[in-house]
Amino acid sequence: MTTRSVLLVEDELGLVLTLGDRLRAEGYRVDSATDGNRGLDKALRNAYDLIILDLMLPGMGGFDVCRELRQHNVSTPILMLTARDRLVDKVLGLKLGADDYLTKPFEPDELVARCEAILRRTSDGARSIERFTLGEIRVDLRRAEVERGGEALPLVGKELDLLRYLAEHREVAVSRQELLDRIWGYSSEVSSRTVDVHVVALRKKIESNPKRPRYLRTVHGVGYKLSLD
Ligand code: CA
């Protein structure tokens, strides 16, 4: 069981505290932002499993944050919080790509239940991700590149597929056989050495010290595991 991370975008500090505490007690890693622009920025830079997004926010509102995220191909599930029990808000929210909504006021139990339901619905083991950072290094899977010290390094050949698979199964040790099967295909002639060669190539792009990898680690006797910040 991996720790799931939630970004809570909410400007009522009392709610940030109570919901944050409650979610942490349920085993979530919680990050928060108290306005729309900061929330959008965090959601674009980091990989979360779920975003809880208030509708009425200072600066950029919840609808705009939601729209921007989907336009940037961030497919992280979004639970919208609305103070208004208006059908038009719900319809617009869902149309803009929110996965569910909850009307304030609500019990923390209800929020936790909704979060669990969304995560059950949206996870099939793989958790989709397009962009993430590894320390100073930025990875953009959609554009198939890694940016390192201002220099864009293209991900070539199977490197992109390998990094995507590991990122979608982040924090999980994945065996070489699974990687071979899923990325190179059952019928291929390649050996597990092929996986290792690609891992070495990837480490040169995503690790500041490829000899002592911090993110793409070897799990002895199993295979590899990608950990994000
Ligand atoms: Ca608010």
mmCIF file of C-alpha atoms in Angstrom, residues 69-229:
data_model
loop_
_atom_site.group_PDB
_atom_site.id
_atom_site.type_symbol
_atom_site.label_atom_id
_atom_site.label_comp_id
_atom_site.label_asym_id
_atom_site.label_seq_id
_atom_site.Cartn_x
_atom_site.Cartn_y
_atom_site.Cartn_z
ATOM 1 C CA LEU A 69 -5.298 21.629 -15.409
ATOM 2 C CA ARG A 70 -7.260 19.675 -17.978
ATOM 3 C CA GLN A 71 -5.909 21.868 -20.767
ATOM 4 C CA HIS A 72 -2.406 21.009 -19.564
ATOM 5 C CA ASN A 73 -3.336 17.323 -19.728
ATOM 6 C CA VAL A 74 -3.172 16.900 -15.972
ATOM 7 C CA SER A 75 -5.630 14.085 -15.475
ATOM 8 C CA THR A 76 -5.412 13.882 -11.676
ATOM 9 C CA PRO A 77 -8.916 13.332 -10.272
ATOM 10 C CA ILE A 78 -10.539 16.501 -8.919
ATOM 11 C CA LEU A 79 -13.114 16.725 -6.148
ATOM 12 C CA MET A 80 -14.730 20.162 -6.215
ATOM 13 C CA LEU A 81 -16.017 21.870 -3.112
ATOM 14 C CA THR A 82 -18.850 24.280 -3.621
ATOM 15 C CA ALA A 83 -20.590 26.484 -1.099
ATOM 16 C CA ARG A 84 -23.524 26.794 -3.413
ATOM 17 C CA ASP A 85 -25.907 23.977 -3.986
ATOM 18 C CA ARG A 86 -26.607 25.124 -7.490
ATOM 19 C CA LEU A 87 -27.105 22.696 -10.286
ATOM 20 C CA VAL A 88 -25.391 25.029 -12.748
ATOM 21 C CA ASP A 89 -22.164 24.935 -10.719
ATOM 22 C CA LYS A 90 -22.191 21.168 -10.545
ATOM 23 C CA VAL A 91 -22.864 20.784 -14.227
ATOM 24 C CA LEU A 92 -20.167 23.290 -15.160
ATOM 25 C CA GLY A 93 -17.672 21.687 -12.772
ATOM 26 C CA LEU A 94 -18.212 18.235 -14.199
ATOM 27 C CA LYS A 95 -18.128 19.607 -17.733
ATOM 28 C CA LEU A 96 -14.762 21.218 -17.033
ATOM 29 C CA GLY A 97 -13.368 17.893 -15.962
ATOM 30 C CA ALA A 98 -14.021 17.604 -12.226
ATOM 31 C CA ASP A 99 -14.673 14.027 -11.109
ATOM 32 C CA ASP A 100 -17.093 14.781 -8.293
ATOM 33 C CA TYR A 101 -18.318 17.648 -6.153
ATOM 34 C CA LEU A 102 -19.283 18.132 -2.543
ATOM 35 C CA THR A 103 -21.497 20.922 -1.232
ATOM 36 C CA LYS A 104 -20.429 22.827 1.867
ATOM 37 C CA PRO A 105 -21.009 22.370 4.711
ATOM 38 C CA PHE A 106 -20.113 18.696 4.864
ATOM 39 C CA GLU A 107 -18.856 16.237 7.440
ATOM 40 C CA PRO A 108 -15.175 15.244 7.147
ATOM 41 C CA ASP A 109 -16.376 11.613 7.004
ATOM 42 C CA GLU A 110 -18.277 12.444 3.840
ATOM 43 C CA LEU A 111 -15.198 14.007 2.274
ATOM 44 C CA VAL A 112 -13.056 10.987 3.111
ATOM 45 C CA ALA A 113 -15.687 8.661 1.646
ATOM 46 C CA ARG A 114 -15.835 10.687 -1.581
ATOM 47 C CA CYS A 115 -12.041 10.702 -1.861
ATOM 48 C CA GLU A 116 -11.915 6.931 -1.456
ATOM 49 C CA ALA A 117 -14.673 6.463 -4.028
ATOM 50 C CA ILE A 118 -12.926 8.662 -6.602
ATOM 51 C CA LEU A 119 -9.613 6.898 -6.078
ATOM 52 C CA ARG A 120 -11.269 3.479 -6.413
ATOM 53 C CA ARG A 121 -12.971 4.577 -9.617
ATOM 54 C CA THR A 122 -9.947 6.155 -11.205
ATOM 55 C CA SER A 123 -7.186 3.744 -10.257
ATOM 56 C CA ASP A 124 -6.592 0.529 -12.134
ATOM 57 C CA GLY A 125 -3.209 0.081 -10.520
ATOM 58 C CA ALA A 126 -1.713 2.634 -12.844
ATOM 59 C CA ARG A 127 -1.958 6.272 -11.885
ATOM 60 C CA SER A 128 -1.677 8.528 -14.858
ATOM 61 C CA ILE A 129 0.858 11.314 -14.832
ATOM 62 C CA GLU A 130 2.227 13.620 -17.521
ATOM 63 C CA ARG A 131 4.607 16.000 -15.821
ATOM 64 C CA PHE A 132 6.623 15.801 -12.656
ATOM 65 C CA THR A 133 9.825 17.040 -11.091
ATOM 66 C CA LEU A 134 12.721 15.087 -9.669
ATOM 67 C CA GLY A 135 14.603 17.692 -7.670
ATOM 68 C CA GLU A 136 15.886 20.210 -10.216
ATOM 69 C CA ILE A 137 14.932 17.997 -13.117
ATOM 70 C CA ARG A 138 11.630 18.398 -14.907
ATOM 71 C CA VAL A 139 10.031 15.573 -16.798
ATOM 72 C CA ASP A 140 7.351 16.125 -19.418
ATOM 73 C CA LEU A 141 6.101 12.796 -20.734
ATOM 74 C CA ARG A 142 3.672 14.379 -23.161
ATOM 75 C CA ARG A 143 6.500 16.242 -24.872
ATOM 76 C CA ALA A 144 8.834 13.271 -24.385
ATOM 77 C CA GLU A 145 11.566 15.290 -22.768
ATOM 78 C CA VAL A 146 13.525 15.894 -19.627
ATOM 79 C CA GLU A 147 14.732 19.362 -18.769
ATOM 80 C CA ARG A 148 17.944 19.425 -16.858
ATOM 81 C CA GLY A 149 19.783 22.621 -15.966
ATOM 82 C CA GLY A 150 17.876 24.502 -18.652
ATOM 83 C CA GLU A 151 18.758 21.936 -21.293
ATOM 84 C CA ALA A 152 15.984 19.853 -22.875
ATOM 85 C CA LEU A 153 16.956 16.217 -23.348
ATOM 86 C CA PRO A 154 14.642 14.192 -25.575
ATOM 87 C CA LEU A 155 13.509 10.791 -24.320
ATOM 88 C CA VAL A 156 14.306 8.423 -27.146
ATOM 89 C CA GLY A 157 13.128 4.954 -28.149
ATOM 90 C CA LYS A 158 11.720 2.914 -25.298
ATOM 91 C CA GLU A 159 13.049 5.332 -22.674
ATOM 92 C CA LEU A 160 9.784 7.252 -22.791
ATOM 93 C CA ASP A 161 7.643 4.107 -22.404
ATOM 94 C CA LEU A 162 9.832 2.836 -19.575
ATOM 95 C CA LEU A 163 9.764 6.121 -17.686
ATOM 96 C CA ARG A 164 6.002 6.427 -18.185
ATOM 97 C CA TYR A 165 5.377 2.926 -16.902
ATOM 98 C CA LEU A 166 7.535 3.463 -13.832
ATOM 99 C CA ALA A 167 5.944 6.870 -13.205
ATOM 100 C CA GLU A 168 2.446 5.404 -13.485
ATOM 101 C CA HIS A 169 3.510 2.729 -11.002
ATOM 102 C CA ARG A 170 5.505 5.102 -8.848
ATOM 103 C CA GLU A 171 6.602 3.946 -5.396
ATOM 104 C CA VAL A 172 6.038 0.359 -6.458
ATOM 105 C CA ALA A 173 8.854 -2.111 -7.174
ATOM 106 C CA VAL A 174 8.313 -3.361 -10.730
ATOM 107 C CA SER A 175 10.026 -6.532 -11.924
ATOM 108 C CA ARG A 176 12.218 -6.673 -15.019
ATOM 109 C CA GLN A 177 9.873 -9.316 -16.435
ATOM 110 C CA GLU A 178 6.851 -7.062 -16.035
ATOM 111 C CA LEU A 179 8.731 -4.238 -17.740
ATOM 112 C CA LEU A 180 9.757 -6.528 -20.591
ATOM 113 C CA ASP A 181 6.239 -7.831 -21.033
ATOM 114 C CA ARG A 182 4.527 -4.485 -20.845
ATOM 115 C CA ILE A 183 6.987 -2.355 -22.757
ATOM 116 C CA TRP A 184 8.756 -4.667 -25.181
ATOM 117 C CA GLY A 185 5.990 -7.244 -25.559
ATOM 118 C CA TYR A 186 5.790 -10.953 -24.864
ATOM 119 C CA SER A 187 7.067 -12.089 -28.239
ATOM 120 C CA SER A 188 10.136 -9.929 -28.294
ATOM 121 C CA GLU A 189 13.633 -11.342 -28.379
ATOM 122 C CA VAL A 190 15.002 -8.931 -25.851
ATOM 123 C CA SER A 191 16.416 -10.012 -22.502
ATOM 124 C CA SER A 192 16.228 -8.467 -19.067
ATOM 125 C CA ARG A 193 19.608 -6.932 -19.888
ATOM 126 C CA THR A 194 17.704 -4.644 -22.270
ATOM 127 C CA VAL A 195 15.773 -3.235 -19.335
ATOM 128 C CA ASP A 196 18.995 -2.574 -17.447
ATOM 129 C CA VAL A 197 20.551 -0.796 -20.419
ATOM 130 C CA HIS A 198 17.524 1.486 -20.710
ATOM 131 C CA VAL A 199 17.550 2.146 -16.977
ATOM 132 C CA VAL A 200 21.191 3.242 -17.191
ATOM 133 C CA ALA A 201 20.315 5.594 -20.070
ATOM 134 C CA LEU A 202 17.346 7.019 -18.191
ATOM 135 C CA ARG A 203 19.389 7.583 -15.050
ATOM 136 C CA LYS A 204 21.815 9.723 -17.032
ATOM 137 C CA LYS A 205 18.892 12.010 -17.866
ATOM 138 C CA ILE A 206 16.884 12.065 -14.654
ATOM 139 C CA GLU A 207 19.482 11.622 -11.915
ATOM 140 C CA SER A 208 21.953 14.288 -10.845
ATOM 141 C CA ASN A 209 24.284 11.444 -9.827
ATOM 142 C CA PRO A 210 23.459 8.422 -12.029
ATOM 143 C CA LYS A 211 25.923 6.233 -10.097
ATOM 144 C CA ARG A 212 23.973 6.818 -6.918
ATOM 145 C CA PRO A 213 20.395 7.094 -8.130
ATOM 146 C CA ARG A 214 17.979 8.832 -5.870
ATOM 147 C CA TYR A 215 14.777 8.462 -7.891
ATOM 148 C CA LEU A 216 15.102 5.455 -10.175
ATOM 149 C CA ARG A 217 16.341 2.873 -7.736
ATOM 150 C CA THR A 218 17.251 -0.763 -8.064
ATOM 151 C CA VAL A 219 15.210 -3.016 -5.801
ATOM 152 C CA HIS A 220 17.471 -6.008 -5.313
ATOM 153 C CA GLY A 221 15.935 -9.292 -6.291
ATOM 154 C CA VAL A 222 12.926 -7.542 -7.823
ATOM 155 C CA GLY A 223 13.607 -4.844 -10.373
ATOM 156 C CA TYR A 224 13.191 -1.103 -10.285
ATOM 157 C CA LYS A 225 11.206 1.525 -8.483
ATOM 158 C CA LEU A 226 10.654 5.177 -9.315
ATOM 159 C CA SER A 227 10.110 7.508 -6.397
ATOM 160 C CA LEU A 228 9.021 11.085 -6.908
ATOM 161 C CA ASP A 229 9.848 13.941 -4.506
#
